[in-house]
XYZ file of C-alpha atoms in Angstrom:
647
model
C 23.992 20.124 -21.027
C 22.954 22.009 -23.755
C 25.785 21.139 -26.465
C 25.483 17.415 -25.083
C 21.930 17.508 -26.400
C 22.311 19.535 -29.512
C 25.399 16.709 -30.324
C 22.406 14.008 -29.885
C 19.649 16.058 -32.115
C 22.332 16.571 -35.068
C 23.403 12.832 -34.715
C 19.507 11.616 -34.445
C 18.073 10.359 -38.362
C 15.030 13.459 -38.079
C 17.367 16.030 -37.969
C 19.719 14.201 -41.027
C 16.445 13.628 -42.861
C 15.846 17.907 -42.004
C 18.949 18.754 -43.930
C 18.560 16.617 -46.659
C 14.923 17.537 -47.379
C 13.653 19.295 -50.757
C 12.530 23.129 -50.374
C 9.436 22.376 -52.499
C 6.959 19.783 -52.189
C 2.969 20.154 -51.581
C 2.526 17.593 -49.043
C 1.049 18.617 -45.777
C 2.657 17.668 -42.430
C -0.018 15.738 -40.368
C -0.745 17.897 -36.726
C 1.490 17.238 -34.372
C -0.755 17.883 -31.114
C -1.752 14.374 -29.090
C -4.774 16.404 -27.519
C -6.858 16.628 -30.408
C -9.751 14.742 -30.609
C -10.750 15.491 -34.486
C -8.882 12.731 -35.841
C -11.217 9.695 -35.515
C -9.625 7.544 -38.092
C -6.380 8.274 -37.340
C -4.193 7.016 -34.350
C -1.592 10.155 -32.634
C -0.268 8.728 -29.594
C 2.681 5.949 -31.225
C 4.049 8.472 -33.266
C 2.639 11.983 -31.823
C 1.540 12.917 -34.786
C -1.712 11.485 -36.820
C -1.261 8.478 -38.910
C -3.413 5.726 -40.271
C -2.930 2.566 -37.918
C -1.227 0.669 -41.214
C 1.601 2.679 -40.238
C 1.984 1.964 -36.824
C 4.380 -0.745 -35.987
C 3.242 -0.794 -32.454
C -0.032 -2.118 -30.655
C -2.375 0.916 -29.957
C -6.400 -0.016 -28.925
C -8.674 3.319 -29.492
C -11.844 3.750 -27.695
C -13.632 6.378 -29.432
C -17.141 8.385 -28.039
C -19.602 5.865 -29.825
C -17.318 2.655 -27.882
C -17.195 4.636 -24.148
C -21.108 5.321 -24.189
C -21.925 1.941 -25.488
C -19.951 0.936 -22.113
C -21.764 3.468 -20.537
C -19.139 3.092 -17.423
C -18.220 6.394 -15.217
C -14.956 4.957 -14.504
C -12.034 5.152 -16.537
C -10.106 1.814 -14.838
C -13.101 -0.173 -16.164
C -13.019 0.827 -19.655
C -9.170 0.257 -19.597
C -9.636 -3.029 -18.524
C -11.935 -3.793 -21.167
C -8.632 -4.138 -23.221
C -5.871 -6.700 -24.564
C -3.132 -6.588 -22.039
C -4.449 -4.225 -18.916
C -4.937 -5.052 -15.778
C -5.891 -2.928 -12.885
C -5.303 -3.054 -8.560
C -7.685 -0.701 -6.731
C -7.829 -0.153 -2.777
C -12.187 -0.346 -2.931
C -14.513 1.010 -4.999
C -15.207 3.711 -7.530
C -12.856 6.413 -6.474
C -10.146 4.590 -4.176
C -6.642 4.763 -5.133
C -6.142 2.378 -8.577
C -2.865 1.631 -10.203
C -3.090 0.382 -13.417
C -0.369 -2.692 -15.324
C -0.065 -2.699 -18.948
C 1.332 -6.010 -20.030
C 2.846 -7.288 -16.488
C 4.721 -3.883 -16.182
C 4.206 -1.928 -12.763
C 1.850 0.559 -12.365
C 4.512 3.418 -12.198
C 5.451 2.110 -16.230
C 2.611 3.952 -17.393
C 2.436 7.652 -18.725
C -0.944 9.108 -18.381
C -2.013 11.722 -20.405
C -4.869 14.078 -20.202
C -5.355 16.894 -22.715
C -0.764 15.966 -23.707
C -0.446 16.861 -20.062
C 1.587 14.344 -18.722
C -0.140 13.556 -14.955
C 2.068 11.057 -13.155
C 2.272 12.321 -9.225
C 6.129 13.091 -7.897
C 4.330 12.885 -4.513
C 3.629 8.949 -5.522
C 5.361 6.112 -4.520
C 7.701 5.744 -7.827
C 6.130 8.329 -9.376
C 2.660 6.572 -10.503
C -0.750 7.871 -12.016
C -3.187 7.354 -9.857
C -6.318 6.278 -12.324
C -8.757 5.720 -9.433
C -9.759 9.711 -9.606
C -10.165 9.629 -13.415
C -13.892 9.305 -14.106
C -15.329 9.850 -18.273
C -16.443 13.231 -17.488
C -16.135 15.071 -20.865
C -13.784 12.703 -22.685
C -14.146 12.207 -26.302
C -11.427 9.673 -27.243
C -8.565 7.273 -25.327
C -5.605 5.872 -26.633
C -3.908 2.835 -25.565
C -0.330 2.293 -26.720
C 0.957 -0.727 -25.472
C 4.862 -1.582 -25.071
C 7.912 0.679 -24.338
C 7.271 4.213 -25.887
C 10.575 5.895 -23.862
C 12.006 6.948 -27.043
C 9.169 9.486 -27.511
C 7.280 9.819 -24.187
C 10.383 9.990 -22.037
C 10.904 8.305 -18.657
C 8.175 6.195 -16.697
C 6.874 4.884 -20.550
C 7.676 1.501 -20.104
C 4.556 -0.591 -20.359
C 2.645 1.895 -22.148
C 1.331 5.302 -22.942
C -2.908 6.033 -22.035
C -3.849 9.575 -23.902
C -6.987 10.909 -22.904
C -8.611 13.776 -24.477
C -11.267 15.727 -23.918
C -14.496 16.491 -26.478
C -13.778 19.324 -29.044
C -16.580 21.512 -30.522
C -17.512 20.335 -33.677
C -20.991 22.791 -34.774
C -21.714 26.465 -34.246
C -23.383 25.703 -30.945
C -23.604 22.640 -29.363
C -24.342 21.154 -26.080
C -24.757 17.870 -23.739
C -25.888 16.393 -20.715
C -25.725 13.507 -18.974
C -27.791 12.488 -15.727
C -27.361 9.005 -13.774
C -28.664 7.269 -10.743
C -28.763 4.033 -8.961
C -26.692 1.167 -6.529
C -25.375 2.414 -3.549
C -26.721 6.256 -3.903
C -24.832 6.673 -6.567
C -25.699 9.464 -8.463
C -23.508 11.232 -12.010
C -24.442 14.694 -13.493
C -22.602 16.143 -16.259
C -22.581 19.332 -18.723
C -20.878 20.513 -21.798
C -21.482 23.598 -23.929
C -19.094 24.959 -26.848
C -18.991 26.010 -30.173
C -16.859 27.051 -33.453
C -17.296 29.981 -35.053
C -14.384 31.654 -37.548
C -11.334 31.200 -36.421
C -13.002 30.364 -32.600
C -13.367 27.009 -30.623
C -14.665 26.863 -27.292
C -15.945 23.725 -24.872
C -16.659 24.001 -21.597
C -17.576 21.153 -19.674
C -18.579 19.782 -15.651
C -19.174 16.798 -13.503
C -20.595 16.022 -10.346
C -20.333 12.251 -9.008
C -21.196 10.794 -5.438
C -21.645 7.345 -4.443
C -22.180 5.622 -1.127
C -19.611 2.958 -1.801
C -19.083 -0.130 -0.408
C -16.477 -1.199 1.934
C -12.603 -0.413 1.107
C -12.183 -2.714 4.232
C -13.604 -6.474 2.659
C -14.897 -7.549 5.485
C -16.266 -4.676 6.877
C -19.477 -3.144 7.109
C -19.451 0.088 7.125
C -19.783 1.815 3.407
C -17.381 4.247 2.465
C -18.460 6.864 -0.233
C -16.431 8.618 -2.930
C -17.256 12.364 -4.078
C -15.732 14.097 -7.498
C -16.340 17.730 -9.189
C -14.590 17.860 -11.909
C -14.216 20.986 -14.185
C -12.609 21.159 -18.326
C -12.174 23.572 -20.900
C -10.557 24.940 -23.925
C -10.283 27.409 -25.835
C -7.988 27.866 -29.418
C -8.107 30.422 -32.266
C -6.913 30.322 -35.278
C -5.471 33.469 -36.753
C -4.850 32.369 -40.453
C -4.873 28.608 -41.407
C -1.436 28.288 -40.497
C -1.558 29.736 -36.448
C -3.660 28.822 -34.303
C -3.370 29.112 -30.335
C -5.061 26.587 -27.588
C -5.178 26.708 -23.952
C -6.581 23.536 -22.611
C -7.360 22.453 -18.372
C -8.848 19.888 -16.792
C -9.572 19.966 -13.169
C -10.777 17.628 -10.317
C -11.658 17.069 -6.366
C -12.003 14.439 -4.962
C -13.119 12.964 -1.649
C -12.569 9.557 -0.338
C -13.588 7.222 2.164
C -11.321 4.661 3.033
C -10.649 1.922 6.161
C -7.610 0.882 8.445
C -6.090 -2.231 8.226
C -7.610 -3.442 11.014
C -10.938 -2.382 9.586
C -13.798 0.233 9.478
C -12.918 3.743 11.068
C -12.985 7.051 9.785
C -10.206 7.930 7.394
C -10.965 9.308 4.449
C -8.233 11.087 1.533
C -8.360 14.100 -0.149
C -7.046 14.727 -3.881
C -7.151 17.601 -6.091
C -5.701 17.323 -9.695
C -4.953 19.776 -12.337
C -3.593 19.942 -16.073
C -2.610 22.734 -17.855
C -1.717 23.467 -21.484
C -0.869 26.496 -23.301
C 0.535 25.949 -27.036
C 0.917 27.480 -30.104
C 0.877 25.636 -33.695
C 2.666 27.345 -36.216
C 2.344 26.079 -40.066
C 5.607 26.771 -42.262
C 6.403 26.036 -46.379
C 3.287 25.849 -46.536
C 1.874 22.923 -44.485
C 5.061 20.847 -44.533
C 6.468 22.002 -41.551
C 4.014 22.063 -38.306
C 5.625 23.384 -35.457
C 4.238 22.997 -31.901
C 5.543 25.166 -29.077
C 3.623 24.758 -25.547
C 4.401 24.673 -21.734
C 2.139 22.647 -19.800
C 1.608 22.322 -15.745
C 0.526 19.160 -13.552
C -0.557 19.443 -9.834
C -1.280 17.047 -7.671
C -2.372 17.916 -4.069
C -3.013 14.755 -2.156
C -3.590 14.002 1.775
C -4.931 11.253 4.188
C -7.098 11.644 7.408
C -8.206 9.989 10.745
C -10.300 12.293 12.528
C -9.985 10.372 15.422
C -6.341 10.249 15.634
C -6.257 12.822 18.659
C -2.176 12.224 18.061
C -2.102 12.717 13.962
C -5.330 12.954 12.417
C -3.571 13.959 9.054
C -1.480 11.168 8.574
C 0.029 12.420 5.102
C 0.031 15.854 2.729
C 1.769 16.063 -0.272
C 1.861 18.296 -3.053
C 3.869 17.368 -6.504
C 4.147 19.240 -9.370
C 5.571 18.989 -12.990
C 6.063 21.886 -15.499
C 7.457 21.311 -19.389
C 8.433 23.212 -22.034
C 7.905 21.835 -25.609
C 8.982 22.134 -28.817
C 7.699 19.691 -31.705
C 8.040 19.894 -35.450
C 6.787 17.942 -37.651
C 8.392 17.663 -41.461
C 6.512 16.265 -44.739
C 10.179 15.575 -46.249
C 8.466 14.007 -49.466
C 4.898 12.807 -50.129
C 5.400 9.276 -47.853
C 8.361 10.665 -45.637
C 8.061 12.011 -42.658
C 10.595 13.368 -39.751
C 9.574 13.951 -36.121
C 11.312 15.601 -34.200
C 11.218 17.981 -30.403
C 13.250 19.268 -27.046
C 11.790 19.129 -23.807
C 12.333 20.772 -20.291
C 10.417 19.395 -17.470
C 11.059 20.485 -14.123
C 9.185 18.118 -11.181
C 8.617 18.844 -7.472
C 7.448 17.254 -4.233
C 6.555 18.443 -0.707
C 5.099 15.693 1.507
C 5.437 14.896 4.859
C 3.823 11.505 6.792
C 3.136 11.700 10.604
C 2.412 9.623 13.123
C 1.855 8.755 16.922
C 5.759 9.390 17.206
C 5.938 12.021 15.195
C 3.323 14.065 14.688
C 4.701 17.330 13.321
C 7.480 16.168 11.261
C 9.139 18.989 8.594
C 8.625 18.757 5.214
C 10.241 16.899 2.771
C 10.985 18.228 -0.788
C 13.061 17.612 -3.307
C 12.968 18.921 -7.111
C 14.931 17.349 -10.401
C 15.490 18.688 -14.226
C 15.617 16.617 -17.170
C 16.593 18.234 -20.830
C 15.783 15.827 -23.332
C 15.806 16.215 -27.888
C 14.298 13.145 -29.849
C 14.137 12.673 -33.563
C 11.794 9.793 -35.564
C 11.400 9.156 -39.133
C 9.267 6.844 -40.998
C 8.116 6.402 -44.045
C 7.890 3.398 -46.724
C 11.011 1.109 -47.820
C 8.529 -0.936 -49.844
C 5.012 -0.810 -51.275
C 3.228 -0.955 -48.434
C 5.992 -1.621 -45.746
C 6.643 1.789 -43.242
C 9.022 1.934 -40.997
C 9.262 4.244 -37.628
C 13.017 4.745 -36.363
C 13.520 7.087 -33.456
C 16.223 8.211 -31.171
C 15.471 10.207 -27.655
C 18.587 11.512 -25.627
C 17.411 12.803 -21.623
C 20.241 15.207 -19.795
C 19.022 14.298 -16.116
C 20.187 16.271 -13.596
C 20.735 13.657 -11.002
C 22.097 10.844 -13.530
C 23.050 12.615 -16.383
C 23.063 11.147 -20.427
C 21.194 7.995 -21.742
C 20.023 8.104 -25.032
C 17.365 5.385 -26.457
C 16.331 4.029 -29.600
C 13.146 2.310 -31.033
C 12.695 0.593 -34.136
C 9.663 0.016 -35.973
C 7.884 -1.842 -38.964
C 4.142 -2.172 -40.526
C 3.445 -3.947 -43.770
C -0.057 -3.825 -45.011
C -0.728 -6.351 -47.695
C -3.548 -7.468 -49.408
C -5.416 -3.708 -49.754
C -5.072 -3.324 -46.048
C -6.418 -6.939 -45.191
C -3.545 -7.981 -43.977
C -0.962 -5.596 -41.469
C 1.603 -7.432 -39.941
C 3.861 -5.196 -37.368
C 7.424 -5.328 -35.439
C 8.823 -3.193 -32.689
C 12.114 -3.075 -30.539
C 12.024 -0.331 -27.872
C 14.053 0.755 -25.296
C 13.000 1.882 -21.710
C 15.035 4.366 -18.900
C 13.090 5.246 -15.862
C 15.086 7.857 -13.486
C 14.111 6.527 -9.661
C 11.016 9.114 -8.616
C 11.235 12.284 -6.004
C 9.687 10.058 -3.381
C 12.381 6.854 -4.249
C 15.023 9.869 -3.641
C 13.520 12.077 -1.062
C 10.825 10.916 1.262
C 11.306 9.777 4.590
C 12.287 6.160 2.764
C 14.259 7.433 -0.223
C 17.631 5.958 -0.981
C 20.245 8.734 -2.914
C 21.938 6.385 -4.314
C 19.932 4.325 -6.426
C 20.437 3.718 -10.290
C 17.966 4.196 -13.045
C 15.999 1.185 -14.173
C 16.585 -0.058 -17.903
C 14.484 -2.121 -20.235
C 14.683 -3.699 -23.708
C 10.817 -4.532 -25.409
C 10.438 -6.172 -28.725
C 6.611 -7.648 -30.165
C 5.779 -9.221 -33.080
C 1.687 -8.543 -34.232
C -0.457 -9.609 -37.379
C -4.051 -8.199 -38.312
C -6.378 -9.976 -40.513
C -9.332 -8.631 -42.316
C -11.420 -12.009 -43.213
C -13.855 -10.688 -43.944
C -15.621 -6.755 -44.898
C -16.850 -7.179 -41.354
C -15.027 -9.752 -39.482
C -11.074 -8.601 -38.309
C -9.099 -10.843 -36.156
C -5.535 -10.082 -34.521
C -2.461 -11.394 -32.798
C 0.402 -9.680 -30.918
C 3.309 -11.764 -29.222
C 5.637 -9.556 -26.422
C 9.030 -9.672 -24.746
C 10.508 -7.350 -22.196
C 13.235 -7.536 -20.266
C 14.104 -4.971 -17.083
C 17.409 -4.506 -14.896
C 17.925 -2.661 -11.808
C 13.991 -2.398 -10.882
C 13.287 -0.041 -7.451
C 11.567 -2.390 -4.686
C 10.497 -1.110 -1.396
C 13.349 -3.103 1.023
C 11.484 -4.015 4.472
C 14.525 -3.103 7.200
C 14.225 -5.851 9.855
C 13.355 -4.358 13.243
C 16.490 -3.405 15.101
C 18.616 -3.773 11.560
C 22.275 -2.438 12.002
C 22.264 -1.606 8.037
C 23.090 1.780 7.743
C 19.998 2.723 5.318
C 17.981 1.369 7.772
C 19.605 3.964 10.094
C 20.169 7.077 8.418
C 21.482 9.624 10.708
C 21.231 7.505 13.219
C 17.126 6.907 13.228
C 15.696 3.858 12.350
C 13.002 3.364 9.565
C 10.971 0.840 8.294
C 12.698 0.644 5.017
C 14.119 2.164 2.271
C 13.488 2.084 -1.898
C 16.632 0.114 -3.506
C 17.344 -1.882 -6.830
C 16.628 -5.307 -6.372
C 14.839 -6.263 -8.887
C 15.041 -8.369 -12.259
C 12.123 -9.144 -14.293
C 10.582 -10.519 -17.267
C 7.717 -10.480 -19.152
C 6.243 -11.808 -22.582
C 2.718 -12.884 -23.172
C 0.459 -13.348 -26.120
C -2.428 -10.855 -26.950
C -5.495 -12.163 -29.681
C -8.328 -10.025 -30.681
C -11.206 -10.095 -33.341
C -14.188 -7.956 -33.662
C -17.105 -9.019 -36.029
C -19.735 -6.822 -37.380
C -22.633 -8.558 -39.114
C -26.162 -6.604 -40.316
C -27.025 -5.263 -36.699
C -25.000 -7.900 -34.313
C -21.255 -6.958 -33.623
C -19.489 -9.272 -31.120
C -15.553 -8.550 -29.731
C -13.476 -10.446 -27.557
C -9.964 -10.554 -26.479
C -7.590 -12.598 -24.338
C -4.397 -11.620 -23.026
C -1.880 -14.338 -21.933
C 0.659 -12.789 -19.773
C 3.801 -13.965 -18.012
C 4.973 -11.357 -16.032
C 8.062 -13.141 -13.235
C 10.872 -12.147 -11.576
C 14.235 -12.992 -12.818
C 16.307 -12.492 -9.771
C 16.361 -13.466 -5.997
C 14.611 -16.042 -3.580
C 11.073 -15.434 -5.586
C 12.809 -15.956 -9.358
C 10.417 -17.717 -11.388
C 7.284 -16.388 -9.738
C 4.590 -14.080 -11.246
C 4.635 -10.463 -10.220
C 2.051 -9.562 -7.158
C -1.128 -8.890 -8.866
C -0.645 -9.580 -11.890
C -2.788 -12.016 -13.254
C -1.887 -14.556 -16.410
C -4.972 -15.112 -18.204
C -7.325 -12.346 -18.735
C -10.434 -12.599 -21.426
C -13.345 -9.597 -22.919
C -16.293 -10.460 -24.528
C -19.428 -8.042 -25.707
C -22.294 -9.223 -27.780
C -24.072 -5.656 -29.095
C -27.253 -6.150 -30.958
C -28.633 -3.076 -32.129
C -32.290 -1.998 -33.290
C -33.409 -1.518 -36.585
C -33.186 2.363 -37.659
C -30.143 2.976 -34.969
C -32.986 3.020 -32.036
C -31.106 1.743 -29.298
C -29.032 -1.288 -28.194
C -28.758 -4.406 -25.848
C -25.064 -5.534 -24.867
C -24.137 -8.421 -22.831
C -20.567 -7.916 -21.312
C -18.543 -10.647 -19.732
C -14.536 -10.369 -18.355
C -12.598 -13.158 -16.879
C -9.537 -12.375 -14.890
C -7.630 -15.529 -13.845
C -6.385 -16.161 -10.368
C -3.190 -14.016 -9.322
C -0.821 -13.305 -5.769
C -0.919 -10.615 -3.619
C 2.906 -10.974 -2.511
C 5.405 -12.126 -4.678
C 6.505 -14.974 -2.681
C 2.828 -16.549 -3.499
C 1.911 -16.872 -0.507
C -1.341 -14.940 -0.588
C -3.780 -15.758 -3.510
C -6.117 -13.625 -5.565
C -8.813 -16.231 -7.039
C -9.998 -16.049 -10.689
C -13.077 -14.496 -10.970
C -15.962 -13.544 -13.800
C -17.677 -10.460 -13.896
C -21.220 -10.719 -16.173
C -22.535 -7.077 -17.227
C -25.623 -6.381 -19.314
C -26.767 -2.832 -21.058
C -29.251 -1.508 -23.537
C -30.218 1.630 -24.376
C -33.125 3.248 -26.369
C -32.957 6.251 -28.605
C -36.269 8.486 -28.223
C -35.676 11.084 -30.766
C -32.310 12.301 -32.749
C -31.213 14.450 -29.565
C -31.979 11.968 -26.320
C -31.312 8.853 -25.258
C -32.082 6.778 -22.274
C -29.790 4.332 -21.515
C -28.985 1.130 -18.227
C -27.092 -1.510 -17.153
C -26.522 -3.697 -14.460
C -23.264 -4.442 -13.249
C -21.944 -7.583 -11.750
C -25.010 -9.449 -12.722
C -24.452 -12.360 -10.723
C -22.764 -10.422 -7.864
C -19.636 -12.288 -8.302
C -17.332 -11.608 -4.867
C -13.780 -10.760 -6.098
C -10.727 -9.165 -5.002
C -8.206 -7.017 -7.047
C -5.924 -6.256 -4.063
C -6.200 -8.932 -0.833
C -7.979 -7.380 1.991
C -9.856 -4.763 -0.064
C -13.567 -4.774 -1.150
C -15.130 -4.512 -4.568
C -18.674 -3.695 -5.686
C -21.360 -6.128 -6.031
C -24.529 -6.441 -8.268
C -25.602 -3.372 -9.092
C -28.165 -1.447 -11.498
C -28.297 2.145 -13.119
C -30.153 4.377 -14.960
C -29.962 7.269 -17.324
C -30.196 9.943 -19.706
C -27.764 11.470 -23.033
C -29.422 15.001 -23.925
C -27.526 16.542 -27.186
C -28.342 19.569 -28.891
């Protein structure tokens, strides 16, 4: 395995670019680390390192610490879905399990990223983030990068890449707090303290959210709360100006209500997440070379209850985990060029178990799998003005050995910057998940899932203040894992394995395709600054009895609007808020719809003095009754209050 991936790191363009490079040029290497939050103007998630979005050949949406408390939104999902392309599923309120689809793709297509600490759950069915447990806490900045990003963010990076980073210190001493109340009990309290001093950085930061809920169950009655503490911090020195050390965590609990199918009872799940990142930057030739070495951990301990089972009142546990060792370098090979280029070890495991009125103490099932991987990108400029980004990523999977994937990049900025037009072609491998292979429904002998992604995007500046943009997308998939439903009393053997029947198995059986058309524009005039966007999206299958239908859930027209009008002297703010999300299916047979629905929100907030801020909104204005998921409730009108303390 080894030689097989040095082979693909001498063959990749980085590593030709390496040994072709001068020994003596002044140019600085921009920082290689994705969980940085100090570069505001720059965008680090498409090429994991910092560059100026003229650069960037792909789509990438940034929501910065002035745009997510304008929104003023606790939850994650909702600011996500504030953006071109994203759509979300959630199983009830704030706090219930959410999956979220990034241009049609499934929910198991998207890396998440907290701190460069990849969190997708082994434990999950086909491996997916779960984003319904990811509240703002202490975040500073998120990255959206739309499209296939396998070449450099490995398997699972199909739809997209979401990097979320925590708040850095930026002053001596510095600290904030955050207190909210209002609809359904809800309550939020949260705390940050750091500083810099020489060569030190420090932030510490916690959370405390509760809500009463409403019902996961959407016709029930019964309200079923959510409960989070979450917990971040980091710490880096620098010993000279050219190494520095970081350790980074984030960590949450949280508790949820949920309902049966039938309706209200008592079941409720537990999950507890961690992320963990140690790393060490190393400068060489004097700022041309930035090296990167860091291992980082991921935990996810999840489990489901039903206190009144008096058979199986746990009805699942599970506990996945993924560890990685990194190496990146990043090479200023003249003043415009520059080579990325890394290896990778991650090593994932699961332990879950499900059981159940006929089997209530079942054994464990685990299962653990290696992938090696080396990548290599250059870009620079063929042109004044024109950059391209070409990259190469070969993964040594223990299970299914070699693939190697390419991507292929272009961004021409004309005009001074007023105009950016961009191209990408990317390639996509997903390995089937732990739980695809292992659980009590895995199936051994599935393949991995391929995909080709090309788009085609323009940016116009028409103004100082008025920007306007358009983004057309293809992708294409083979060999997609499906759940397979065994018919009761099937003779197929992988409905029987070892002679036991089950109620299906994971299997490729799917063919899909997706292309869609995303417009944006964002005007800024005196102290009124209105954005919108719209998202067309046809996301179908390809193959079988359903070929030609839209994928379940996914919805084809989705629109954003905010009107922000802000007081003279930067005193406060009033923003009206309004998303459309056209109808959708449950199934993918159609046979279950999701109707369209509009959600109205309004905010303001009012600045008392240079250090606090009270701030409210009202959600759901016209308590518009919706549905993300069929059978599962959503929250209603609602209003909130608050304060921003900094110091």
């Amino acid at each position: 395995m080894t030689r097989s991936i040095a082979r693909a790191f001498l063959c990749s363009p980085s590593a030709a670019a390496l040994l072709l490079a001068a020994p003596a040029l002044a140019q600085q290497a921009p920082d290689p680390d994705v969980g940085s939050a100090s570069v505001a103007a720059l965008i680090v998630t498409a090429t994991r390192s910092a560059q100026p979005a003229d650069r960037i050949g792909a789509a990438v949406t940034v929501l910065d610490q002035a745009d997510i408390a304008l929104a003023q939104s606790p939850d994650i999902v909702e600011l996500l879905s504030e953006t071109p392309g994203v759509s979300y599923t959630r199983n009830g309120g704030v706090g219930a399990v959410a999956g979220l689809n990034i241009r049609g793709a499934e929910s198991s297509h998207t890396v998440l990223l907290i701190d460069g600490v990849k969190m997708n759950d082994p434990t999950a069915p086909q491996g997916a983030a779960n984003f319904g447990n990811l509240l703002v806490g202490d975040v500073a900045r998120i990255e959206i990068l739309r499209g296939a990003q396998s070449t450099l963010w490995g398997s699972q990076a199909i739809g997209g890449v979401v990097n979320v980073v925590t708040a850095e210190p930026t002053a001596a001493f510095q600290g904030t707090l955050d207190a909210e109340g209002g609809a359904r009990g809800t309550g939020y309290l949260r705390a940050g303290l750091g500083g810099r001093a020489g060569g030190l950085g420090w932030r510490l930061a916690a959370g405390r959210y509760r809500t009463d809920g409403v019902s996961a169950f959407a016709a029930g009655s019964e309200a079923d709360g959510y409960e989070n503490t979450g917990l971040s911090g980091r710490l880096r020195y620098a010993f000279s100006d050219a190494v520095s050390a970081e350790i980074r965590a984030v960590w949450s609990d949280g508790e949820t209500d949920t309902d049966g199918f039938a309706g209200d009872d008592d079941s409720y799940g537990l999950t507890e997440e961690l992320a963990v990142y140690a790393g060490l930057n190393i400068g060489l030739l004097d700022g041309r070379l930035k090296n990167r070495l860091a291992w980082t951990h991921a935990e996810t301990e999840r489990s489901a209850h039903l206190p009144s089972d008096p058979v199986a009142p746990v009805s699942f546990e599970g506990l996945g985990e993924t560890r990685r060792w990194e190496y990146q370098g990043v090479l200023a090979l003249t003043p415009d060029w520059t080579a990325t280029f890394g290896l990778e070890s991650e090593t994932a495991k699961m332990r879950q178990r499900a059981p159940w009125f006929l089997d209530p103490d079942p054994a464990f099932t685990t299962g653990k799998v290696g992938v090696d991987s080396v990548y290599g990108q250059i870009q620079g400029p063929v042109a004044p003005g024109l950059t391209i980004t070409a990259g190469l990523r070969h993964d040594e999977h223990d299970a299914y050995g070699g693939h190697t994937l390419g991507a292929l990049a272009a961004a021409w900025s004309l005009n001074d910057g007023a105009t950016v037009l961009r191209a990408g072609f990317g390639q996509g491998f997903r390995a089937p998940g732990l739980y695809e292979l292992y659980s009590e429904y895995g199936n051994s002998a599935l393949d991995p899932e391929s995909f080709d992604s090309w788009e085609l995007g323009v940016q116009q500046a028409l103004a100082r203040s008025v920007t306007v943009s358009a983004t057309w997308f293809e992708r294409r998939a083979e060999n997609e894992i499906r759940f397979y439903s065994c018919p009761f009393g099937s003779p197929e053997p992988l409905c029987n394995p070892n002679g036991v029947f089950r109620f299906g198995y994971y299997d490729n059986i799917q063919k899909t395709r997706a292309r869609g058309l995303e417009l944006g524009g964002r005007a800024e005039l005196a102290r009124f600054t209105l954005s919108a966007n719209y998202s067309w999206t046809e996301a179908e299958n390809a193959a079988g009895p359903n070929a030609g239908n839209q994928l379940a859930r996914r919805p084809e027209h989705m629109a954003n609007l905010a009107a922000t009008w802000r007081f003279a002297g930067d005193a406060g703010s009033l923003t009206v808020a309004a998303r459309h999300v056209g109808e959708a299916f449950n199934d993918e047979a159609h046979a279950v719809p999701l109707d369209a629905y509009t959600l109205i929100d309004l905010r303001g907030a009012w600045r008392l003095d240079e250090s606090i801020e009270l701030y409210g909104r009202v959600e759901n204005l016209f308590d518009e009754p919706y549905e993300t998921a069929a059978g599962y409730g959503a929250p209603g009108r609602g209003a909130f209050v608050g304060v921003r303390a900094r110091f």
